[in-house]
C-alpha positions as a Markdown table, in Angstrom:
| # | Residue | x | y | z |
|---|---|---|---|---|
| 1 | Met | -0.1 | -0.2 | -0.2 |
| 2 | Arg | 2.9 | 2.3 | 0.8 |
| 3 | Arg | 4.7 | 1.6 | -2.9 |
| 4 | Glu | 1.5 | 2.3 | -4.7 |
| 5 | Thr | 0.8 | 5.7 | -2.5 |
| 6 | Leu | 4.6 | 6.3 | -4.2 |
| 7 | Leu | 3.6 | 5.4 | -7.0 |
| 8 | Thr | 1.0 | 7.7 | -7.2 |
| 9 | Gly | 2.9 | 10.4 | -5.7 |
| 10 | Gly | 5.2 | 10.6 | -7.9 |
| 11 | Val | 3.2 | 10.7 | -11.2 |
| 12 | Ala | 1.0 | 13.7 | -9.4 |
| 13 | Val | 4.7 | 15.1 | -8.8 |
| 14 | Val | 5.2 | 15.2 | -12.7 |
| 15 | Val | 1.8 | 15.9 | -14.2 |
| 16 | Leu | 1.9 | 19.4 | -11.8 |
| 17 | Ala | 5.7 | 20.1 | -13.2 |
| 18 | Met | 5.1 | 20.1 | -16.7 |
| 19 | Leu | 1.9 | 22.1 | -15.6 |
| 20 | Ile | 3.5 | 24.7 | -14.4 |
| 21 | Gly | 6.0 | 24.6 | -17.0 |
| 22 | Ala | 3.7 | 25.0 | -19.9 |
| 23 | Thr | 2.0 | 28.1 | -17.7 |
| 24 | Ala | 6.0 | 29.2 | -17.3 |
| 25 | Val | 6.8 | 29.3 | -20.9 |
| 26 | Pro | 4.7 | 31.2 | -23.3 |
| 27 | Gly | 2.7 | 29.3 | -26.2 |
| 28 | Ala | 4.4 | 26.1 | -25.4 |
| 29 | Leu | 0.8 | 24.8 | -25.5 |
| 30 | Ser | -0.4 | 26.9 | -28.1 |
| 31 | Glu | -1.0 | 26.1 | -31.8 |
| 32 | Pro | 1.8 | 26.9 | -33.8 |
| 33 | Ser | 2.2 | 30.3 | -36.0 |
| 34 | Glu | 2.0 | 31.6 | -39.2 |
| 35 | Asp | 5.3 | 32.8 | -38.8 |
| 36 | Val | 6.7 | 29.1 | -39.5 |
| 37 | Arg | 4.7 | 28.8 | -42.3 |
| 38 | Glu | 6.3 | 27.6 | -45.6 |
| 39 | Ser | 7.0 | 30.1 | -48.1 |
| 40 | Tyr | 5.6 | 30.4 | -51.3 |
| 41 | Leu | 7.4 | 32.8 | -54.0 |
| 42 | Asp | 6.3 | 32.9 | -58.2 |
| 43 | Leu | 7.8 | 34.5 | -60.7 |
| 44 | Arg | 5.2 | 36.3 | -62.4 |
| 45 | Glu | 5.9 | 38.3 | -65.3 |
| 46 | Thr | 8.9 | 40.3 | -66.5 |
| 47 | Thr | 8.9 | 43.6 | -68.7 |
| 48 | Ile | 11.8 | 44.9 | -70.7 |
| 49 | Glu | 12.2 | 48.5 | -71.9 |
| 50 | Pro | 15.2 | 51.0 | -73.0 |
| 51 | Ala | 16.4 | 52.8 | -70.0 |
| 52 | Ser | 19.3 | 54.7 | -72.3 |
| 53 | Val | 20.4 | 54.2 | -76.1 |
| 54 | Asp | 23.8 | 55.4 | -77.0 |
| 55 | Gly | 26.2 | 54.7 | -80.4 |
| 56 | Gln | 27.3 | 51.4 | -79.1 |
| 57 | Thr | 25.8 | 50.1 | -76.8 |
| 58 | Val | 21.8 | 49.6 | -75.0 |
| 59 | Thr | 20.9 | 49.5 | -71.0 |
| 60 | Leu | 17.7 | 47.6 | -70.8 |
| 61 | Ser | 15.7 | 48.1 | -67.3 |
| 62 | Ile | 14.0 | 45.1 | -66.4 |
| 63 | Asp | 11.2 | 43.7 | -63.9 |
| 64 | Ala | 10.7 | 41.3 | -62.5 |
| 65 | Arg | 7.4 | 40.9 | -60.7 |
| 66 | Leu | 7.5 | 38.2 | -57.6 |
| 67 | Ser | 4.1 | 36.7 | -56.1 |
| 68 | His | 5.0 | 36.3 | -52.0 |
| 69 | His | 2.5 | 34.2 | -49.9 |
| 70 | Gly | 2.7 | 31.6 | -47.0 |
| 71 | Gly | 5.7 | 32.4 | -44.4 |
| 72 | Pro | 8.3 | 34.9 | -44.5 |
| 73 | Ala | 11.1 | 33.8 | -47.7 |
| 74 | Glu | 14.7 | 34.7 | -46.2 |
| 75 | Asn | 17.3 | 36.2 | -48.3 |
| 76 | Val | 15.8 | 36.0 | -51.5 |
| 77 | Thr | 17.7 | 37.3 | -54.6 |
| 78 | Val | 17.6 | 37.8 | -58.3 |
| 79 | Glu | 19.6 | 37.4 | -61.1 |
| 80 | Thr | 19.4 | 38.5 | -64.1 |
| 81 | Arg | 21.4 | 36.9 | -67.6 |
| 82 | Ala | 21.9 | 38.6 | -71.2 |
| 83 | Ile | 23.0 | 36.1 | -73.6 |
| 84 | Asp | 23.8 | 36.2 | -76.9 |
| 85 | Ala | 20.3 | 35.1 | -79.5 |
| 86 | Asp | 23.3 | 34.3 | -81.8 |
| 87 | Thr | 25.7 | 32.7 | -80.2 |
| 88 | Gly | 24.4 | 31.7 | -76.9 |
| 89 | Leu | 27.7 | 32.8 | -74.8 |
| 90 | Val | 26.5 | 35.5 | -71.8 |
| 91 | Ala | 26.8 | 38.5 | -72.5 |
| 92 | Thr | 26.5 | 40.3 | -69.2 |
| 93 | Thr | 24.8 | 39.3 | -65.5 |
| 94 | Thr | 23.4 | 40.7 | -62.4 |
| 95 | Arg | 21.8 | 40.4 | -59.0 |
| 96 | Gln | 20.1 | 41.9 | -56.9 |
| 97 | Thr | 19.6 | 41.6 | -53.3 |
| 98 | Val | 15.8 | 41.6 | -51.9 |
| 99 | Gly | 16.4 | 40.2 | -48.7 |
| 100 | Glu | 13.0 | 39.2 | -46.3 |
| 101 | Ile | 9.7 | 39.2 | -48.4 |
| 102 | Asp | 6.9 | 38.6 | -45.9 |
| 103 | Gly | 2.8 | 39.2 | -46.2 |
| 104 | Glu | 0.6 | 37.9 | -49.0 |
| 105 | Arg | 1.8 | 40.5 | -51.7 |
| 106 | Glu | 3.3 | 40.9 | -55.4 |
| 107 | Val | 7.3 | 42.6 | -55.3 |
| 108 | Ser | 8.9 | 44.4 | -58.3 |
| 109 | Val | 12.2 | 44.3 | -58.6 |
| 110 | Arg | 14.3 | 46.4 | -61.2 |
| 111 | Ser | 17.3 | 45.8 | -62.3 |
| 112 | Asn | 19.8 | 47.7 | -65.6 |
| 113 | Ile | 21.9 | 45.3 | -68.0 |
| 114 | Thr | 23.7 | 46.6 | -70.3 |
| 115 | Val | 24.8 | 45.0 | -74.1 |
| 116 | Glu | 26.2 | 45.5 | -77.3 |
| 117 | Arg | 23.6 | 47.9 | -79.8 |
| 118 | Ala | 23.0 | 45.1 | -82.1 |
| 119 | Gly | 21.0 | 42.0 | -82.8 |
| 120 | Gly | 19.1 | 40.3 | -79.9 |
| 121 | Tyr | 19.3 | 38.9 | -76.8 |
| 122 | Arg | 17.6 | 36.2 | -74.3 |
| 123 | Ile | 16.8 | 37.5 | -71.0 |
| 124 | Asp | 17.0 | 34.7 | -68.4 |
| 125 | Thr | 15.5 | 35.4 | -65.0 |
| 126 | Ile | 16.5 | 33.5 | -61.7 |
| 127 | Val | 15.2 | 34.1 | -58.9 |
| 128 | Tyr | 16.5 | 32.1 | -55.1 |
| 129 | Glu | 15.7 | 31.9 | -52.0 |
| 130 | Asp | 18.4 | 31.2 | -49.1 |
| 131 | Gly | 21.0 | 29.9 | -51.9 |
| 132 | Asp | 18.1 | 27.8 | -53.7 |
| 133 | Arg | 16.9 | 28.4 | -56.5 |
| 134 | Val | 12.5 | 28.8 | -57.1 |
| 135 | Ala | 11.5 | 30.5 | -59.9 |
| 136 | Thr | 13.0 | 31.3 | -63.3 |
| 137 | Gly | 11.4 | 32.9 | -66.3 |
| 138 | Gln | 12.9 | 33.8 | -69.8 |
| 139 | Gln | 12.4 | 36.6 | -72.3 |
| 140 | Ser | 13.5 | 37.8 | -75.7 |
| 141 | Val | 14.5 | 41.0 | -77.1 |
| 142 | Gln | 15.4 | 41.6 | -80.9 |
| 143 | Asn | 16.8 | 43.9 | -83.5 |
| 144 | Val | 18.8 | 46.2 | -80.3 |
| 145 | Asp | 20.3 | 47.6 | -83.2 |
| 146 | Ala | 17.2 | 49.6 | -84.8 |
| 147 | Leu | 17.0 | 51.4 | -80.9 |
| 148 | Thr | 18.2 | 55.2 | -81.5 |
| 149 | Pro | 20.9 | 56.7 | -79.7 |
| 150 | Ala | 19.4 | 59.7 | -77.5 |
| 151 | Tyr | 22.2 | 62.0 | -79.7 |
| 152 | Ala | 20.6 | 60.8 | -82.9 |
| 153 | Arg | 17.0 | 62.1 | -82.1 |
| 154 | Ser | 14.5 | 65.0 | -83.4 |
| 155 | Ala | 11.2 | 65.2 | -83.5 |
| 156 | Val | 11.4 | 66.7 | -87.1 |
| 157 | Thr | 11.0 | 64.6 | -89.7 |
| 158 | Phe | 10.6 | 64.8 | -93.7 |
| 159 | Gln | 6.8 | 65.8 | -94.1 |
| 160 | Arg | 5.4 | 63.3 | -96.4 |
| 161 | Phe | 1.7 | 64.5 | -98.6 |
| 162 | Glu | -1.7 | 62.7 | -100.2 |
| 163 | Asn | -3.6 | 64.4 | -102.7 |
| 164 | Ala | -6.5 | 62.5 | -104.1 |
| 165 | Gly | -4.7 | 59.5 | -102.0 |
| 166 | Val | -1.3 | 59.5 | -104.2 |
| 167 | Pro | 1.8 | 59.7 | -102.1 |
| 168 | Leu | 3.9 | 62.5 | -103.0 |
| 169 | Asp | 7.3 | 63.0 | -101.6 |
| 170 | Ser | 9.2 | 65.3 | -99.4 |
| 171 | Ile | 11.4 | 65.9 | -102.1 |
| 172 | Ala | 10.1 | 68.0 | -105.1 |
| 173 | Tyr | 12.1 | 69.4 | -107.8 |
| 174 | Arg | 11.1 | 71.5 | -110.6 |
| 175 | Ile | 13.9 | 72.4 | -113.7 |
| 176 | Asp | 15.0 | 76.0 | -114.2 |
| 177 | Gly | 17.2 | 75.9 | -116.5 |
| 178 | Val | 19.7 | 73.7 | -118.8 |
| 179 | Ser | 22.6 | 74.7 | -120.9 |
| 180 | Asp | 25.7 | 73.2 | -121.8 |
| 181 | Asn | 24.3 | 69.3 | -121.7 |
| 182 | Arg | 23.9 | 70.7 | -117.9 |
| 183 | Thr | 20.7 | 70.7 | -115.8 |
| 184 | Thr | 19.6 | 73.2 | -113.0 |
| 185 | Leu | 17.6 | 71.8 | -110.2 |
| 186 | Asn | 15.0 | 73.7 | -107.8 |
| 187 | Val | 14.6 | 71.2 | -105.2 |
| 188 | Ser | 12.1 | 72.4 | -102.2 |
| 189 | Val | 12.2 | 70.0 | -99.0 |
| 190 | Tyr | 9.0 | 69.7 | -96.8 |
| 191 | Val | 10.1 | 69.4 | -92.8 |
| 192 | Thr | 8.1 | 69.5 | -90.4 |
| 193 | Asn | 8.8 | 69.6 | -86.1 |
| 194 | Ala | 6.6 | 66.7 | -84.9 |
| 195 | Gly | 7.2 | 68.1 | -81.2 |
| 196 | Asn | 6.2 | 70.0 | -78.4 |
| 197 | Thr | 9.4 | 72.2 | -78.2 |
| 198 | Pro | 11.3 | 74.3 | -80.9 |
| 199 | Ser | 12.7 | 72.4 | -82.4 |
| 200 | Glu | 17.5 | 72.5 | -82.1 |
| 201 | Asp | 19.4 | 74.1 | -84.8 |
| 202 | Leu | 18.8 | 72.1 | -87.8 |
| 203 | Ser | 20.6 | 71.3 | -91.1 |
| 204 | Leu | 19.8 | 70.3 | -94.8 |
| 205 | Arg | 22.1 | 67.9 | -96.7 |
| 206 | Leu | 21.6 | 67.5 | -100.3 |
| 207 | Arg | 22.6 | 65.5 | -102.4 |
| 208 | Ala | 22.1 | 64.5 | -106.2 |
| 209 | Arg | 22.9 | 60.7 | -106.8 |
| 210 | Gln | 23.5 | 59.3 | -110.2 |
| 211 | Ala | 21.1 | 56.1 | -110.4 |
| 212 | Asp | 23.2 | 54.1 | -111.4 |
| 213 | Ser | 26.5 | 54.5 | -110.7 |
| 214 | Asn | 25.8 | 55.7 | -107.5 |
| 215 | Val | 28.1 | 58.9 | -108.6 |
| 216 | Ile | 27.2 | 62.5 | -106.6 |
| 217 | Ala | 26.9 | 65.1 | -109.1 |
| 218 | Asp | 26.3 | 68.0 | -107.0 |
| 219 | Glu | 25.4 | 68.9 | -102.9 |
| 220 | Ser | 24.3 | 71.5 | -101.1 |
| 221 | Thr | 24.3 | 72.5 | -97.3 |
| 222 | Val | 21.2 | 74.8 | -96.5 |
| 223 | Arg | 21.3 | 75.6 | -92.8 |
| 224 | Val | 17.6 | 75.4 | -91.6 |
| 225 | Gly | 17.2 | 76.8 | -87.8 |
| 226 | Gln | 14.8 | 76.3 | -85.1 |
| 227 | Ile | 11.8 | 75.5 | -86.8 |
| 228 | Arg | 8.5 | 76.2 | -84.1 |
| 229 | Pro | 6.1 | 73.4 | -82.3 |
| 230 | Gly | 4.0 | 71.4 | -85.3 |
| 231 | Arg | 5.7 | 73.7 | -88.2 |
| 232 | Thr | 6.4 | 72.3 | -91.6 |
| 233 | Glu | 9.5 | 74.4 | -93.0 |
| 234 | Thr | 10.4 | 74.6 | -96.6 |
| 235 | Ile | 13.7 | 74.7 | -97.5 |
| 236 | Arg | 14.8 | 75.0 | -100.8 |
| 237 | Thr | 18.2 | 75.0 | -102.7 |
| 238 | Gln | 19.9 | 74.5 | -106.7 |
| 239 | Leu | 21.8 | 71.2 | -108.2 |
| 240 | Thr | 23.4 | 71.4 | -111.4 |
| 241 | Val | 23.3 | 67.8 | -113.1 |
| 242 | Pro | 24.8 | 66.4 | -116.4 |
| 243 | Asp | 21.7 | 65.6 | -118.8 |
| 244 | Asp | 19.7 | 62.6 | -119.4 |
| 245 | Tyr | 20.5 | 60.5 | -117.1 |
| 246 | Asn | 18.4 | 59.8 | -113.5 |
| 247 | Tyr | 19.0 | 60.5 | -110.1 |
| 248 | Trp | 17.9 | 60.4 | -106.3 |
| 249 | Leu | 17.7 | 63.4 | -104.9 |
| 250 | Asp | 19.3 | 62.4 | -100.8 |
| 251 | Gly | 18.6 | 64.6 | -98.2 |
| 252 | Met | 19.9 | 64.6 | -94.7 |
| 253 | Leu | 18.8 | 66.4 | -92.1 |
| 254 | Leu | 21.7 | 67.4 | -89.2 |
| 255 | Ser | 22.0 | 68.3 | -86.1 |
| 256 | Asp | 25.3 | 69.4 | -84.2 |
| 257 | Gly | 26.9 | 67.2 | -87.0 |
| 258 | Val | 24.9 | 64.1 | -86.3 |
| 259 | Ile | 22.2 | 62.6 | -88.7 |
| 260 | Val | 18.5 | 62.7 | -87.5 |
| 261 | Gly | 16.7 | 61.8 | -90.7 |
| 262 | Thr | 17.4 | 60.7 | -94.1 |
| 263 | Glu | 14.8 | 61.0 | -97.0 |
| 264 | Ser | 15.1 | 59.9 | -101.1 |
| 265 | Ala | 12.5 | 61.0 | -103.9 |
| 266 | Pro | 14.1 | 59.9 | -107.7 |
| 267 | Ala | 14.6 | 62.7 | -110.4 |
| 268 | Asn | 14.0 | 61.9 | -113.7 |
| 269 | Leu | 16.3 | 63.4 | -116.5 |
| 270 | His | 16.4 | 60.2 | -118.7 |
| 271 | Pro | 14.4 | 60.7 | -121.5 |
| 272 | Thr | 12.9 | 56.9 | -121.8 |
| 273 | Asp | 13.7 | 55.1 | -118.2 |
| 274 | Arg | 12.1 | 56.3 | -115.7 |
| 275 | Leu | 12.6 | 56.0 | -111.5 |
| 276 | Gln | 10.2 | 55.0 | -108.8 |
| 277 | Ala | 10.8 | 54.9 | -105.1 |
| 278 | Asn | 12.2 | 51.2 | -103.6 |
| 279 | Glu | 12.9 | 50.3 | -107.1 |
| 280 | Thr | 16.6 | 48.8 | -107.9 |
| 281 | Arg | 17.5 | 50.5 | -111.6 |
| 282 | Gln | 18.4 | 48.5 | -115.2 |
| 283 | Glu | 21.7 | 49.7 | -116.4 |
| 284 | Val | 22.2 | 52.7 | -119.1 |
| 285 | Gly | 24.7 | 54.0 | -121.0 |
| 286 | Phe | 26.9 | 56.0 | -118.0 |
| 287 | Gln | 29.9 | 57.9 | -119.3 |
| 288 | Ser | 32.0 | 59.3 | -116.4 |
| 289 | Ser | 33.0 | 62.8 | -118.5 |
| 290 | Asp | 29.9 | 64.1 | -117.7 |
| 291 | Phe | 30.6 | 64.0 | -114.3 |
| 292 | Glu | 33.9 | 65.9 | -114.5 |
| 293 | Gln | 33.9 | 69.3 | -112.6 |
| 294 | Asp | 35.6 | 71.9 | -114.2 |
| 295 | Arg | 38.9 | 72.9 | -112.4 |
| 296 | Pro | 41.5 | 75.7 | -113.3 |
| 297 | Gln | 44.3 | 75.2 | -114.7 |
| 298 | Glu | 47.1 | 74.7 | -112.1 |
| 299 | Gln | 49.8 | 77.3 | -112.1 |
| 300 | Gly | 53.8 | 76.3 | -112.1 |
| 301 | Met | 53.6 | 73.0 | -113.8 |
| 302 | Asp | 55.1 | 73.3 | -116.4 |
| 303 | Glu | 56.7 | 70.5 | -117.9 |
| 304 | Pro | 60.9 | 70.7 | -117.4 |
| 305 | Gln | 62.7 | 71.5 | -120.7 |
| 306 | Gln | 64.7 | 68.8 | -121.7 |
| 307 | Thr | 68.3 | 69.0 | -123.1 |
| 308 | Ser | 68.7 | 68.2 | -126.6 |
| 309 | Ala | 72.1 | 65.8 | -127.2 |
| 310 | Asp | 72.0 | 67.2 | -130.8 |
| 311 | Gly | 72.7 | 70.7 | -129.6 |
| 312 | Pro | 75.1 | 72.8 | -131.5 |
| 313 | Gly | 79.1 | 71.6 | -130.9 |
| 314 | Phe | 77.9 | 68.7 | -128.9 |
| 315 | Thr | 78.8 | 65.8 | -131.6 |
| 316 | Ala | 82.3 | 68.2 | -132.6 |
| 317 | Leu | 83.4 | 67.7 | -129.3 |
| 318 | Ile | 82.7 | 64.2 | -128.9 |
| 319 | Gly | 84.4 | 63.7 | -132.4 |
| 320 | Leu | 87.6 | 65.4 | -131.2 |
| 321 | Leu | 87.8 | 63.9 | -127.6 |
| 322 | Ala | 87.9 | 59.9 | -130.0 |
| 323 | Val | 90.6 | 61.1 | -131.9 |
| 324 | Leu | 92.4 | 62.3 | -128.9 |
| 325 | Ala | 92.3 | 59.0 | -127.0 |
| 326 | Ser | 92.8 | 56.5 | -130.2 |
| 327 | Ala | 96.3 | 58.6 | -130.7 |
| 328 | Leu | 97.1 | 58.3 | -126.8 |
| 329 | Leu | 96.5 | 54.6 | -127.5 |
| 330 | Ile | 98.6 | 53.9 | -130.6 |
| 331 | Ala | 101.4 | 55.9 | -129.0 |
| 332 | Arg | 101.7 | 54.0 | -125.6 |
| 333 | Arg | 101.7 | 50.8 | -127.3 |
| 334 | Gln | 104.8 | 51.7 | -128.9 |
| 335 | Thr | 106.3 | 52.9 | -126.5 |
| 336 | Asn | 106.0 | 49.4 | -124.5 |
| 337 | Glu | 107.1 | 47.6 | -127.5 |
């Protein structure tokens, strides 16, 4: 009986100790908190846009959208790789440290990568949580070289027209005169400022390029200056070219020495063959001499005078020297004998 009493008392002491411990340690008997739940990270989408463009490189701004739910995600990082679409080689890699993400929410992670302004790239986005890969995504960009560098951007463009549904060229011409097998063209070029502010100081370079040979027959540069927003300016100049050829009139808008716009239009001076926009031309009888420029003769370039061996007294002198040489040779032989 004493033994049973001692055993019962021992069990009671153990139970009492457990109750005291549970009371002394807060949360020992409570349900597990949400903080220990497993976290879930998902890469919802990736968007890409050019941040800056220069002559050789492009900086792409990449926005990776992460969706999170569950417990906190610790030590989150996002790695972005740009892989050349042609070679498959990694062009550049960047890594963004996000840290801890908690709550039911979406997180934007932005990063910038700089690549060469050529070809296309595959953009790989990899999400890590505490060193483990938990999500991946891929995007691609093509024709990066088509992005216009900042220094070559302008709101001024060559103005195109339509008349009764028929497109008209931005570069028009009329014949002002014909003389000595050469034609003078009065050329008008229409440019419009499509921006909301006055344009920068511009100049227009216009040249007449023979259609089959690409020989530049004549060219002219005209200062345009500033153009008010929403206004169209007409720039006029003259070009003189040989007759009976077809030409491309090439216009180039320049801002501070940089070409910011180009346009071409045909000028048909050949009596039978006709040029049309966006076509290649058949051969015609091209004579390069027609495109020679008249130059004044250079002074001080007279040919050097030639000294003749048949001048007066020169032949007689040679004969006399020959006779003396023969006499000396004969005298030397007689002395030796």
